[in-house]
XYZ file of N, CA, C and O in Angstrom:
816
model
N -28.880 -37.255 163.308
C -27.742 -37.811 163.755
C -27.945 -39.147 164.469
O -28.848 -39.103 165.404
N -27.148 -40.240 164.028
C -27.747 -41.540 164.721
C -27.074 -41.706 166.103
O -26.027 -41.198 166.376
N -27.908 -42.486 166.940
C -27.294 -42.820 168.113
C -27.784 -44.060 168.743
O -28.850 -44.680 168.148
N -27.148 -44.642 169.466
C -27.454 -45.940 170.171
C -28.025 -45.809 171.688
O -27.229 -45.129 172.307
N -29.256 -46.337 171.857
C -29.577 -46.155 173.491
C -29.207 -47.277 174.253
O -29.564 -48.243 173.759
N -28.640 -47.248 175.143
C -28.140 -48.280 176.012
C -28.850 -48.122 177.356
O -28.713 -47.428 178.183
N -29.208 -49.456 177.633
C -29.930 -49.780 178.804
C -29.306 -51.206 179.397
O -28.944 -51.876 178.667
N -29.357 -51.392 180.897
C -28.973 -52.447 181.266
C -29.983 -52.977 182.552
O -30.102 -52.212 183.447
N -30.775 -54.003 181.993
C -31.724 -54.687 183.214
C -31.886 -55.893 182.829
O -32.196 -56.450 181.716
N -32.057 -56.741 183.811
C -32.291 -57.973 183.688
C -33.660 -58.593 184.215
O -34.277 -57.782 185.184
N -34.123 -59.657 183.845
C -35.693 -60.216 184.055
C -36.677 -59.795 183.480
O -36.699 -59.198 182.361
N -37.946 -59.933 183.764
C -38.947 -60.105 183.130
C -39.558 -58.400 183.014
O -39.145 -57.797 184.099
N -39.936 -58.103 181.997
C -40.379 -56.720 181.946
C -41.643 -56.436 181.580
O -42.481 -57.164 181.079
N -42.090 -55.209 181.930
C -43.522 -54.758 182.080
C -43.903 -54.398 180.604
O -44.352 -53.536 180.409
N -42.853 -52.492 180.360
C -43.996 -51.141 178.785
C -43.221 -51.092 178.626
O -42.755 -51.158 179.421
N -41.057 -52.705 179.702
C -40.715 -51.633 178.972
C -40.657 -51.552 179.089
O -40.266 -51.468 178.522
N -39.169 -51.381 178.756
C -38.477 -51.041 177.460
C -37.457 -51.749 177.517
O -37.040 -52.101 178.599
N -36.276 -52.006 177.040
C -35.543 -53.179 176.895
C -34.055 -52.956 177.282
O -33.614 -51.930 177.525
N -33.352 -54.167 177.253
C -31.859 -54.259 177.716
C -31.060 -53.810 176.508
O -31.088 -54.695 175.633
N -30.512 -52.642 176.426
C -29.784 -52.099 175.315
C -28.165 -52.013 175.452
O -27.948 -51.277 176.379
N -27.483 -52.342 174.451
C -26.130 -52.070 174.458
C -25.510 -52.388 172.991
O -26.025 -53.272 172.385
N -24.543 -51.517 172.729
C -24.035 -51.619 171.415
C -23.230 -53.123 171.329
O -22.413 -53.317 172.190
N -23.305 -53.560 170.159
C -22.469 -54.747 169.861
C -21.685 -54.570 168.750
O -22.102 -54.178 167.627
N -20.362 -55.108 168.774
C -19.495 -55.048 167.775
C -18.504 -56.251 167.939
O -18.222 -56.727 168.706
N -18.260 -56.760 166.578
C -17.269 -57.918 166.788
C -16.899 -58.255 165.333
O -17.250 -57.757 164.344
N -16.019 -58.949 165.080
C -15.471 -59.593 164.093
C -16.043 -60.891 163.667
O -16.148 -61.853 164.461
N -16.532 -61.048 162.175
C -17.251 -62.217 161.995
C -16.399 -63.407 161.770
O -15.454 -63.173 160.945
N -16.809 -64.582 162.031
C -16.025 -65.824 161.651
C -17.110 -66.841 161.587
O -18.313 -66.748 161.779
N -16.508 -68.070 161.288
C -17.365 -68.997 160.851
C -18.158 -69.645 162.041
O -19.317 -70.196 161.876
N -17.460 -69.521 163.298
C -18.228 -70.079 164.638
C -19.111 -68.880 165.132
O -19.698 -69.258 165.942
N -19.183 -67.506 164.698
C -20.153 -66.631 164.951
C -21.598 -67.145 164.553
O -21.689 -67.591 163.715
N -22.409 -66.775 165.525
C -23.971 -66.866 165.223
C -24.231 -65.941 164.047
O -23.896 -64.777 163.898
N -25.285 -66.503 163.360
C -25.800 -65.757 162.213
C -26.428 -64.502 162.775
O -27.185 -64.478 163.521
N -26.123 -63.348 162.291
C -26.625 -62.016 162.602
C -27.728 -61.847 161.528
O -27.741 -61.664 160.395
N -29.030 -61.776 162.272
C -30.252 -61.540 161.700
C -30.808 -60.208 161.768
O -31.893 -59.895 161.397
N -29.911 -59.141 162.133
C -30.176 -57.811 162.420
C -30.926 -57.294 160.932
O -30.450 -57.419 159.883
N -32.013 -56.810 160.943
C -32.633 -55.906 159.884
C -31.666 -54.750 159.583
O -30.920 -54.210 160.482
N -31.861 -54.430 158.263
C -30.605 -53.313 157.756
C -31.441 -52.033 157.582
O -30.590 -51.034 157.508
N -32.444 -52.016 157.315
C -33.343 -50.944 156.934
C -34.463 -50.658 157.979
O -34.934 -51.585 158.259
N -34.577 -49.354 158.373
C -35.709 -49.222 159.205
C -36.950 -49.255 158.440
O -37.242 -48.981 157.372
N -38.197 -49.559 159.350
C -39.394 -49.754 158.650
C -40.195 -48.281 158.202
O -39.367 -47.195 158.598
N -40.963 -48.335 157.309
C -41.593 -47.159 156.896
C -42.508 -46.534 157.980
O -42.510 -46.957 159.149
N -43.084 -45.419 157.683
C -43.764 -44.677 158.685
C -43.065 -43.228 158.692
O -41.863 -42.918 158.738
N -43.618 -42.421 159.822
C -43.242 -41.130 159.951
C -42.324 -40.766 161.156
O -42.170 -39.794 161.660
N -42.247 -42.008 161.929
C -41.677 -41.804 163.233
C -42.324 -40.720 164.069
O -43.896 -40.814 163.954
N -41.892 -40.014 164.681
C -42.635 -38.930 165.558
C -43.236 -37.782 164.783
O -44.205 -37.245 164.860
N -42.501 -37.490 163.349
C -43.096 -36.353 162.680
C -43.198 -35.056 163.359
O -42.456 -34.879 164.284
N -43.829 -34.114 162.816
C -44.157 -32.950 163.400
C -42.915 -31.979 163.578
O -41.710 -32.504 163.489
N -43.239 -30.721 163.485
C -42.171 -29.583 163.692
C -41.078 -29.790 162.644
O -39.844 -29.566 162.770
N -41.144 -30.514 161.580
C -40.286 -30.710 160.682
C -39.262 -31.831 160.998
O -38.409 -32.148 160.085
N -39.356 -32.420 162.199
C -38.434 -33.635 162.585
C -38.801 -34.910 162.023
O -39.889 -35.415 162.472
N -38.196 -35.453 160.947
C -38.622 -36.704 160.194
C -38.030 -37.794 161.057
O -36.795 -37.841 161.210
N -38.777 -38.822 161.377
C -38.127 -40.125 161.992
C -38.512 -41.224 161.069
O -39.123 -41.146 159.904
N -38.235 -42.359 161.598
C -38.523 -43.455 160.976
C -39.160 -44.582 161.678
O -39.283 -44.313 162.835
N -39.783 -45.621 161.119
C -40.690 -46.485 161.903
C -42.120 -45.946 162.189
O -42.493 -44.833 161.458
N -42.888 -46.753 162.800
C -44.370 -46.409 162.932
C -44.333 -44.984 163.595
O -43.610 -44.354 164.056
N -45.792 -44.325 163.322
C -46.081 -43.085 163.910
C -46.083 -43.419 165.585
O -46.220 -44.235 166.186
N -45.667 -42.221 166.267
C -45.563 -42.157 167.704
C -46.699 -42.832 168.381
O -47.953 -42.426 168.016
N -46.517 -43.337 169.359
C -47.654 -43.847 170.463
C -47.531 -42.635 171.571
O -46.616 -42.464 172.056
N -48.870 -41.977 171.665
C -48.923 -41.188 172.724
C -49.043 -41.873 173.834
O -50.127 -42.474 174.239
N -48.089 -41.706 174.963
C -48.132 -42.308 176.129
C -49.036 -41.339 177.194
O -49.278 -41.740 178.372
N -49.253 -40.174 176.939
C -49.756 -39.224 177.861
C -49.017 -39.209 179.154
O -47.985 -39.165 179.180
N -49.724 -39.080 180.189
C -49.036 -39.098 181.582
C -48.289 -40.357 181.984
O -47.390 -40.148 182.615
N -48.604 -41.433 181.385
C -47.754 -42.655 181.453
C -46.389 -42.456 181.380
O -45.618 -42.987 181.664
N -45.978 -41.600 180.176
C -44.630 -41.254 179.787
C -44.004 -40.726 180.874
O -42.743 -40.489 180.727
N -44.432 -40.277 182.040
C -43.505 -39.859 183.221
C -43.092 -40.902 184.190
O -42.265 -40.406 184.951
N -43.302 -42.024 183.593
C -42.870 -43.255 184.487
C -42.261 -44.200 183.486
O -42.536 -44.374 182.524
N -41.058 -44.719 184.211
C -40.372 -45.688 183.303
C -40.747 -47.122 183.658
O -40.618 -48.035 182.728
N -41.304 -47.389 184.826
C -42.150 -48.501 185.131
C -43.417 -48.218 185.833
O -43.537 -47.414 186.625
N -44.487 -48.831 185.097
C -45.831 -48.389 185.613
C -46.735 -49.851 185.536
O -46.681 -50.440 184.559
N -47.249 -50.241 186.679
C -48.025 -51.505 186.868
C -49.204 -51.210 187.579
O -49.519 -50.432 188.200
N -50.195 -52.165 187.323
C -51.326 -52.170 187.915
C -51.471 -53.136 189.241
O -52.036 -52.704 190.164
N -50.719 -54.257 189.160
C -51.049 -55.291 190.173
C -49.589 -55.369 191.272
O -49.853 -55.418 192.490
N -48.398 -55.370 190.646
C -47.306 -55.446 191.439
C -46.035 -55.212 190.550
O -46.086 -55.376 189.275
N -44.878 -54.804 191.237
C -43.669 -54.692 190.690
C -42.495 -55.419 191.735
O -42.504 -55.280 192.679
N -41.832 -56.446 191.077
C -40.964 -57.171 191.893
C -39.514 -56.878 191.276
O -39.422 -57.062 190.022
N -38.706 -56.491 192.201
C -37.469 -56.259 191.778
C -36.585 -57.489 192.074
O -36.609 -57.861 193.584
N -35.471 -57.932 191.368
C -34.734 -59.031 191.778
C -33.139 -58.283 192.129
O -32.690 -57.793 191.126
N -32.852 -57.769 193.240
C -31.797 -56.937 193.548
C -30.527 -57.356 192.842
O -30.319 -58.609 192.810
N -29.735 -56.370 192.637
C -29.994 -55.011 192.666
C -30.276 -54.651 191.273
O -29.491 -55.050 190.238
N -31.286 -53.661 191.162
C -31.385 -52.807 189.835
C -30.889 -51.273 189.993
O -30.502 -50.801 190.896
N -30.804 -50.814 188.833
C -30.461 -49.416 188.731
C -31.442 -48.831 187.858
O -31.292 -48.686 186.557
N -32.661 -48.132 188.461
C -33.597 -47.666 187.611
C -33.602 -46.260 187.558
O -33.601 -45.600 188.568
N -33.565 -45.659 186.375
C -33.483 -44.171 186.279
C -34.759 -43.760 185.820
O -35.263 -43.847 184.803
N -35.387 -43.103 186.644
C -36.913 -42.474 186.561
C -38.062 -42.737 187.307
O -37.522 -43.385 188.433
N -39.068 -42.291 187.292
C -39.970 -42.658 188.196
C -40.760 -44.010 188.062
O -40.925 -44.246 186.859
N -41.207 -44.539 189.002
C -42.032 -45.800 189.011
C -43.272 -45.650 189.447
O -43.548 -44.868 190.645
N -44.415 -46.390 189.267
C -45.911 -46.313 189.660
C -46.431 -47.483 189.738
O -46.319 -48.343 188.973
N -47.378 -47.572 190.794
C -48.311 -48.794 191.143
C -49.747 -48.379 191.288
O -49.605 -47.497 192.475
N -50.529 -48.944 190.494
C -51.934 -48.459 190.775
C -53.059 -49.408 190.202
O -52.508 -49.817 188.963
N -54.030 -50.042 190.735
C -54.679 -49.606 191.919
C -53.762 -50.483 193.085
O -54.270 -50.097 194.233
N -52.961 -51.239 192.961
C -52.531 -51.894 194.130
C -51.557 -50.807 194.957
O -51.240 -49.959 194.489
N -51.442 -51.405 196.155
C -50.735 -50.518 197.239
C -49.264 -50.754 197.243
O -48.701 -51.547 196.424
N -48.753 -49.865 197.879
C -47.082 -49.838 198.110
C -46.673 -51.264 198.450
O -45.544 -51.455 198.200
N -47.435 -51.942 199.248
C -47.061 -53.227 199.685
C -46.891 -54.410 198.649
O -46.207 -55.259 199.018
N -47.137 -53.841 197.531
C -47.109 -54.760 196.303
C -45.888 -54.604 195.563
O -45.626 -55.070 194.452
N -45.020 -53.431 196.163
C -43.624 -53.656 195.643
C -42.870 -54.475 196.478
O -42.901 -54.568 197.644
N -42.087 -55.201 195.722
C -41.345 -56.323 196.264
C -39.643 -56.103 195.775
O -39.698 -55.971 194.681
N -38.801 -56.401 196.922
C -37.349 -56.087 196.432
C -36.839 -54.906 196.589
O -35.627 -54.755 196.094
N -37.626 -53.667 196.887
C -37.133 -52.518 197.071
C -37.215 -52.021 198.384
O -38.137 -52.356 199.112
N -35.956 -51.308 198.791
C -35.916 -50.675 199.962
C -36.607 -49.320 199.936
O -36.159 -48.539 198.911
N -37.589 -49.011 200.676
C -38.264 -47.578 200.551
C -38.423 -46.763 201.583
O -38.467 -47.352 202.764
N -38.083 -45.438 201.346
C -38.149 -44.615 202.507
C -39.308 -43.543 202.237
O -39.319 -42.731 201.142
N -40.605 -43.640 203.049
C -41.560 -42.862 202.801
C -41.702 -41.987 204.026
O -42.053 -42.318 205.039
N -41.432 -40.518 203.743
C -41.826 -39.869 204.635
C -43.365 -39.798 205.396
O -44.246 -40.042 204.428
N -43.412 -39.245 206.523
C -44.893 -39.360 207.010
C -45.793 -38.339 206.101
O -45.470 -37.199 205.825
N -46.688 -39.061 205.811
C -47.773 -38.056 204.724
C -47.333 -37.759 203.510
O -47.764 -37.018 202.672
N -46.380 -38.620 202.985
C -45.648 -38.320 201.818
C -46.320 -38.763 200.566
O -47.187 -39.788 200.582
N -46.224 -38.029 199.471
C -46.724 -38.457 198.186
C -46.069 -39.411 197.359
O -46.506 -40.025 196.355
N -44.809 -39.618 197.748
C -43.936 -40.481 197.278
C -42.874 -40.940 198.047
O -42.633 -40.157 198.819
N -42.340 -42.068 197.825
C -41.171 -42.782 198.444
C -39.924 -42.714 197.572
O -39.883 -42.433 196.314
N -38.670 -42.949 198.217
C -37.550 -42.891 197.334
C -36.860 -44.362 197.612
O -37.299 -44.985 198.702
N -36.007 -44.869 196.901
C -35.255 -46.181 197.047
C -34.033 -45.888 196.612
O -33.762 -45.276 195.635
N -32.952 -46.640 197.232
C -31.508 -46.599 196.755
C -31.270 -47.027 195.386
O -30.407 -46.803 194.620
N -32.502 -48.020 194.836
C -32.303 -48.546 193.531
C -32.945 -47.856 192.448
O -33.118 -48.313 191.317
N -33.481 -46.759 192.938
C -34.371 -45.855 191.861
C -33.850 -44.371 191.843
O -33.831 -43.924 192.942
N -33.372 -43.999 190.863
C -32.979 -42.584 190.701
C -34.097 -41.864 190.304
O -34.502 -41.674 188.948
N -35.051 -41.586 191.025
C -36.377 -41.110 190.826
C -37.189 -41.145 191.857
O -36.802 -41.654 192.932
N -38.659 -41.022 191.722
C -39.550 -41.203 192.709
C -40.359 -42.783 192.575
O -40.433 -42.862 191.457
N -40.638 -43.095 193.666
C -41.518 -44.361 193.865
C -43.000 -43.926 194.314
O -43.102 -43.553 195.342
N -44.020 -44.062 193.356
C -45.526 -43.784 193.630
C -46.442 -45.034 193.644
O -46.042 -46.079 193.052
N -47.268 -44.809 194.680
C -48.259 -45.959 194.893
C -49.661 -45.473 195.307
O -49.691 -44.333 195.705
N -50.802 -46.131 194.744
C -52.022 -45.685 194.907
C -52.345 -45.152 196.592
O -53.348 -44.545 196.661
N -51.703 -45.759 197.328
C -52.141 -45.460 198.794
C -51.152 -44.276 199.537
O -51.216 -44.217 200.643
N -50.513 -43.660 198.521
C -49.694 -42.473 199.055
C -50.695 -41.232 199.046
O -51.807 -41.208 198.494
N -50.072 -40.147 199.622
C -50.926 -39.113 199.932
C -51.135 -38.327 198.431
O -50.650 -38.495 197.393
N -52.407 -37.458 198.652
C -52.904 -36.687 197.258
C -51.752 -35.885 196.932
O -50.843 -35.366 197.799
N -51.582 -35.611 195.490
C -52.479 -36.095 194.605
C -52.060 -37.326 194.023
O -52.557 -37.612 192.737
N -51.230 -38.068 194.457
C -50.582 -39.340 193.889
C -51.658 -40.306 193.543
O -51.793 -40.942 192.242
N -52.914 -40.819 194.161
C -53.847 -41.585 193.810
C -54.508 -41.269 192.570
O -54.634 -41.946 191.334
N -54.954 -39.829 192.316
C -55.614 -39.462 191.100
C -54.583 -39.284 189.958
O -55.095 -39.774 188.975
N -53.351 -38.796 190.219
C -52.487 -38.973 189.155
C -52.144 -40.372 188.616
O -51.798 -40.366 187.185
N -52.068 -41.373 189.477
C -51.757 -42.749 188.998
C -52.964 -43.278 188.312
O -52.966 -43.812 187.321
N -54.074 -43.048 188.662
C -55.422 -43.493 187.963
C -55.381 -42.785 186.541
O -55.517 -43.710 185.516
N -54.962 -41.632 186.344
C -54.992 -41.011 185.219
C -53.886 -41.742 184.264
O -54.057 -41.983 182.997
N -52.528 -42.063 184.796
C -51.415 -42.524 184.131
C -51.837 -43.871 183.538
O -51.353 -44.185 182.628
N -52.330 -44.867 184.622
C -53.011 -45.906 184.218
C -53.847 -46.082 183.027
O -53.830 -46.723 181.995
N -54.723 -45.106 182.766
C -55.748 -45.154 181.875
C -55.071 -44.549 180.463
O -55.225 -45.144 179.652
N -54.041 -43.861 180.687
C -53.312 -43.258 179.634
C -52.344 -44.637 178.879
O -52.193 -44.709 177.785
N -51.908 -45.282 179.965
C -51.020 -46.602 179.613
C -51.834 -47.572 178.826
O -51.567 -48.179 177.738
N -53.193 -47.791 179.340
C -54.033 -48.627 178.585
C -54.339 -48.210 177.224
O -54.487 -49.182 176.250
N -54.629 -46.944 177.172
C -54.884 -46.472 175.771
C -53.731 -46.601 174.781
O -53.912 -47.142 173.415
N -52.479 -46.215 175.342
C -51.360 -46.343 174.519
C -50.931 -47.820 174.097
O -50.798 -48.053 172.984
N -51.295 -48.583 175.228
C -51.061 -50.246 174.748
C -52.038 -50.510 173.634
O -51.697 -51.202 172.618
N -53.406 -50.276 173.683
C -54.461 -50.612 172.731
C -54.020 -50.184 171.288
O -54.150 -50.697 170.314
N -53.480 -48.817 171.276
C -52.921 -48.145 169.968
C -51.656 -48.975 169.708
O -51.860 -49.522 168.299
N -50.863 -49.454 170.341
C -49.855 -50.082 169.832
C -49.933 -51.468 169.564
O -49.453 -52.064 168.536
N -50.706 -52.253 170.148
C -50.904 -53.505 170.049
C -51.835 -53.700 168.627
O -51.918 -54.783 167.955
N -52.653 -52.569 168.274
C -53.502 -52.843 167.122
C -52.935 -52.322 165.747
O -53.522 -52.146 164.757
N -51.481 -51.836 165.859
C -50.909 -51.402 164.624
C -50.755 -52.519 163.602
O -50.218 -53.377 163.851
N -51.233 -52.480 162.439
C -50.962 -53.281 161.375
C -49.746 -53.212 160.596
O -49.139 -52.295 160.974
N -49.759 -54.325 159.794
C -48.479 -54.372 158.922
C -47.231 -54.126 159.487
O -46.284 -53.271 159.156
N -46.762 -55.213 160.407
C -45.579 -55.086 160.991
C -44.340 -55.139 159.833
O -44.446 -55.714 158.761
N -43.173 -54.478 160.124
C -42.116 -54.391 159.461
C -41.244 -55.761 159.284
O -40.681 -56.354 158.552
N -41.201 -56.346 160.591
C -40.396 -57.479 160.765
C -41.389 -58.665 161.468
O -41.910 -58.340 162.732
N -41.575 -59.794 161.191
C -42.404 -60.887 161.910
C -41.565 -62.028 162.291
O -40.682 -62.652 161.209
N -41.677 -62.350 163.491
C -40.997 -63.530 164.084
C -39.271 -63.416 163.670
O -38.612 -64.249 163.884
N -38.861 -62.242 163.979
C -37.386 -61.936 163.677
C -36.754 -62.889 164.838
O -36.841 -62.833 165.916
N -35.792 -63.558 164.250
C -34.538 -64.309 164.907
C -35.515 -65.318 165.864
O -34.948 -65.475 166.808
N -36.546 -65.698 165.384
C -37.380 -66.741 166.191
C -37.474 -66.093 167.572
O -37.830 -67.057 168.480
N -37.511 -64.878 167.710
C -37.680 -64.255 169.300
C -36.481 -64.086 169.955
O -36.666 -63.621 171.034
N -35.459 -64.709 169.487
C -34.059 -64.616 170.345
C -33.460 -63.450 169.773
O -32.634 -63.319 168.893
N -33.498 -62.293 170.718
C -32.856 -60.949 170.036
C -31.147 -60.737 170.677
O -30.729 -59.537 170.295
N -30.724 -61.641 171.255
C -29.523 -61.482 171.821
C -28.513 -60.978 170.565
O -28.527 -61.701 169.762
N -27.620 -59.794 170.823
C -26.701 -59.612 169.814
C -27.109 -58.955 168.677
O -26.400 -58.524 167.631
N -28.608 -58.696 168.550
C -29.041 -57.932 167.276
C -28.961 -56.478 167.465
O -29.001 -55.921 168.522
N -28.855 -55.773 166.246
C -29.027 -54.552 166.144
C -30.467 -53.972 165.327
O -30.438 -54.387 164.373
N -31.183 -53.315 165.995
C -32.464 -53.238 165.557
C -32.841 -51.696 165.157
O -33.093 -50.938 166.128
N -33.074 -51.449 163.821
C -33.362 -50.061 163.552
C -34.834 -49.964 163.817
O -35.797 -50.799 164.289
N -35.582 -48.845 163.620
C -36.784 -48.338 164.053
C -37.472 -49.287 163.207
O -37.405 -49.535 161.973
N -38.892 -49.537 163.752
C -39.918 -50.265 162.877
C -40.963 -50.791 163.851
O -40.853 -50.821 165.125
N -41.746 -51.820 163.370
C -42.927 -52.441 164.033
C -42.593 -54.096 163.863
O -42.453 -54.415 162.887
N -42.046 -54.379 165.090
C -41.932 -55.952 165.050
C -43.010 -56.521 165.960
O -43.447 -56.217 166.800
N -43.034 -57.883 165.345
C -44.298 -58.783 165.825
C -43.615 -60.194 166.033
O -43.078 -60.928 165.148
N -44.137 -60.546 167.254
C -43.771 -62.168 167.490
C -45.070 -62.799 167.874
O -45.784 -62.429 168.940
N -45.274 -63.959 167.568
C -46.594 -64.944 168.109
C -46.314 -65.567 169.428
O -47.033 -66.174 169.899
N -45.000 -65.633 169.911
C -44.725 -66.311 171.139
C -43.811 -65.342 171.864
O -43.789 -64.258 171.980
N -42.890 -66.135 172.661
C -42.084 -65.446 173.525
C -40.711 -65.036 173.197
O -40.129 -65.503 172.114
N -40.370 -63.724 173.393
C -39.305 -63.059 173.294
C -38.222 -63.151 174.220
O -38.628 -63.249 175.347
N -36.829 -63.564 173.903
C -35.792 -63.723 175.021
C -34.825 -62.591 174.492
O -34.718 -62.456 173.422
N -33.900 -62.265 175.564
C -32.857 -61.400 175.397
C -31.704 -61.687 176.200
O -31.375 -61.225 177.113
N -31.095 -62.880 175.722
C -29.966 -63.649 176.521
C -28.784 -62.730 176.477
O -27.850 -63.015 177.485
N -28.718 -61.764 175.623
C -27.337 -60.941 175.642
C -27.696 -59.495 175.282
O -28.869 -58.929 175.509
N -26.897 -58.766 174.880
C -27.197 -57.377 174.467
C -27.952 -57.258 173.160
O -27.632 -57.999 172.399
N -28.697 -56.167 173.128
C -29.453 -55.807 171.936
C -29.280 -54.227 171.799
O -29.360 -53.480 172.823
N -29.308 -53.829 170.619
C -29.150 -52.506 170.291
C -30.184 -51.842 169.508
O -30.593 -52.543 168.456
N -30.839 -50.806 169.924
C -31.834 -50.087 169.191
C -31.016 -48.901 168.510
O -30.620 -48.002 169.165
N -30.797 -48.896 167.214
C -29.895 -47.959 166.488
C -30.901 -47.102 165.600
O -31.948 -47.375 164.843
N -31.108 -45.748 166.201
C -31.694 -44.491 165.264
C -31.648 -43.401 165.984
O -30.502 -43.069 166.792
N -32.443 -42.479 165.697
C -32.445 -41.143 166.307
C -33.550 -40.648 167.095
O -34.393 -41.465 167.360
N -33.443 -39.516 167.600
C -34.496 -39.053 168.538
C -36.016 -39.126 168.086
O -36.889 -39.135 168.845
N -36.084 -39.179 166.813
C -37.289 -39.102 166.245
C -37.905 -40.498 165.728
O -38.969 -40.492 165.072
N -37.135 -41.355 165.884
C -37.475 -42.957 165.455
C -38.437 -43.423 166.305
O -38.433 -43.145 167.770
N -39.152 -44.487 166.032
C -40.062 -45.223 166.916
C -40.069 -46.762 166.688
O -39.851 -47.079 165.544
N -40.018 -47.436 167.936
C -40.076 -48.752 167.891
C -40.993 -49.334 168.361
O -41.410 -48.946 169.497
N -41.873 -50.182 167.896
C -43.213 -50.912 168.562
C -42.884 -52.450 168.582
O -42.563 -52.977 167.514
N -42.894 -53.146 169.660
C -42.834 -54.528 169.828
C -43.922 -55.133 170.121
O -44.549 -55.010 171.312
N -44.585 -56.157 169.302
C -45.935 -56.614 169.582
C -45.679 -58.247 169.913
O -45.107 -58.969 168.951
N -45.670 -58.383 171.186
C -45.178 -59.838 171.528
C -46.389 -60.637 172.300
O -46.910 -60.177 173.258
N -46.801 -61.729 171.577
C -47.932 -62.434 172.242
C -47.603 -63.219 173.537
O -48.523 -63.302 174.277
N -46.454 -63.373 173.438
C -46.059 -64.332 174.959
C -45.282 -63.306 175.665
O -45.573 -62.147 175.873
N -44.181 -64.092 176.562
C -43.647 -63.073 177.602
C -42.497 -62.774 176.848
O -42.207 -62.997 175.860
N -41.803 -61.648 177.832
C -40.505 -61.458 177.363
C -39.570 -61.486 178.689
O -39.864 -61.153 179.711
N -38.331 -61.957 178.330
C -37.355 -62.495 179.442
C -36.216 -61.754 178.808
O -35.521 -62.128 177.888
């Protein structure tokens, strides 16, 4: 069964992941050219257990997959955000979170924030958080190396890096410069599909 995943978040992004929303409209001569790919890329997606997906093979996130934002040096929020899931920061300390109101109980292993539906972790919180974050950061770096090294992209320099209004099927996408998302973009696929975005520059 196909589904569209919808997210809403502005600003620069870390693993993640992207601003997503369905886009529908009527075409006319003044509409921008729709450069959306029509077919998913090759590959097995997640595969396994008879569940066939599209796009590249799954990237194993390990324990990094328990965080929706995971960073090493700093995480800056431009209020107000609405983040669903855990966020983590290591080896930097909690003081390198900015723009978040945080509530840390005395001796706590995590803090909470009105802008995060989940827990906020940092390397200077109580055990077992420091060790857990060290493991997660290592898993993130391994996953990044895997994803960045995947060859044979399905789409190269799509829309010159301007993804606003596009609908993207599963696949391996590659850009040699900056990617911008000035409007909504839709990732269209199912739970077994995989998207990898190799971006040499920044993402806004």
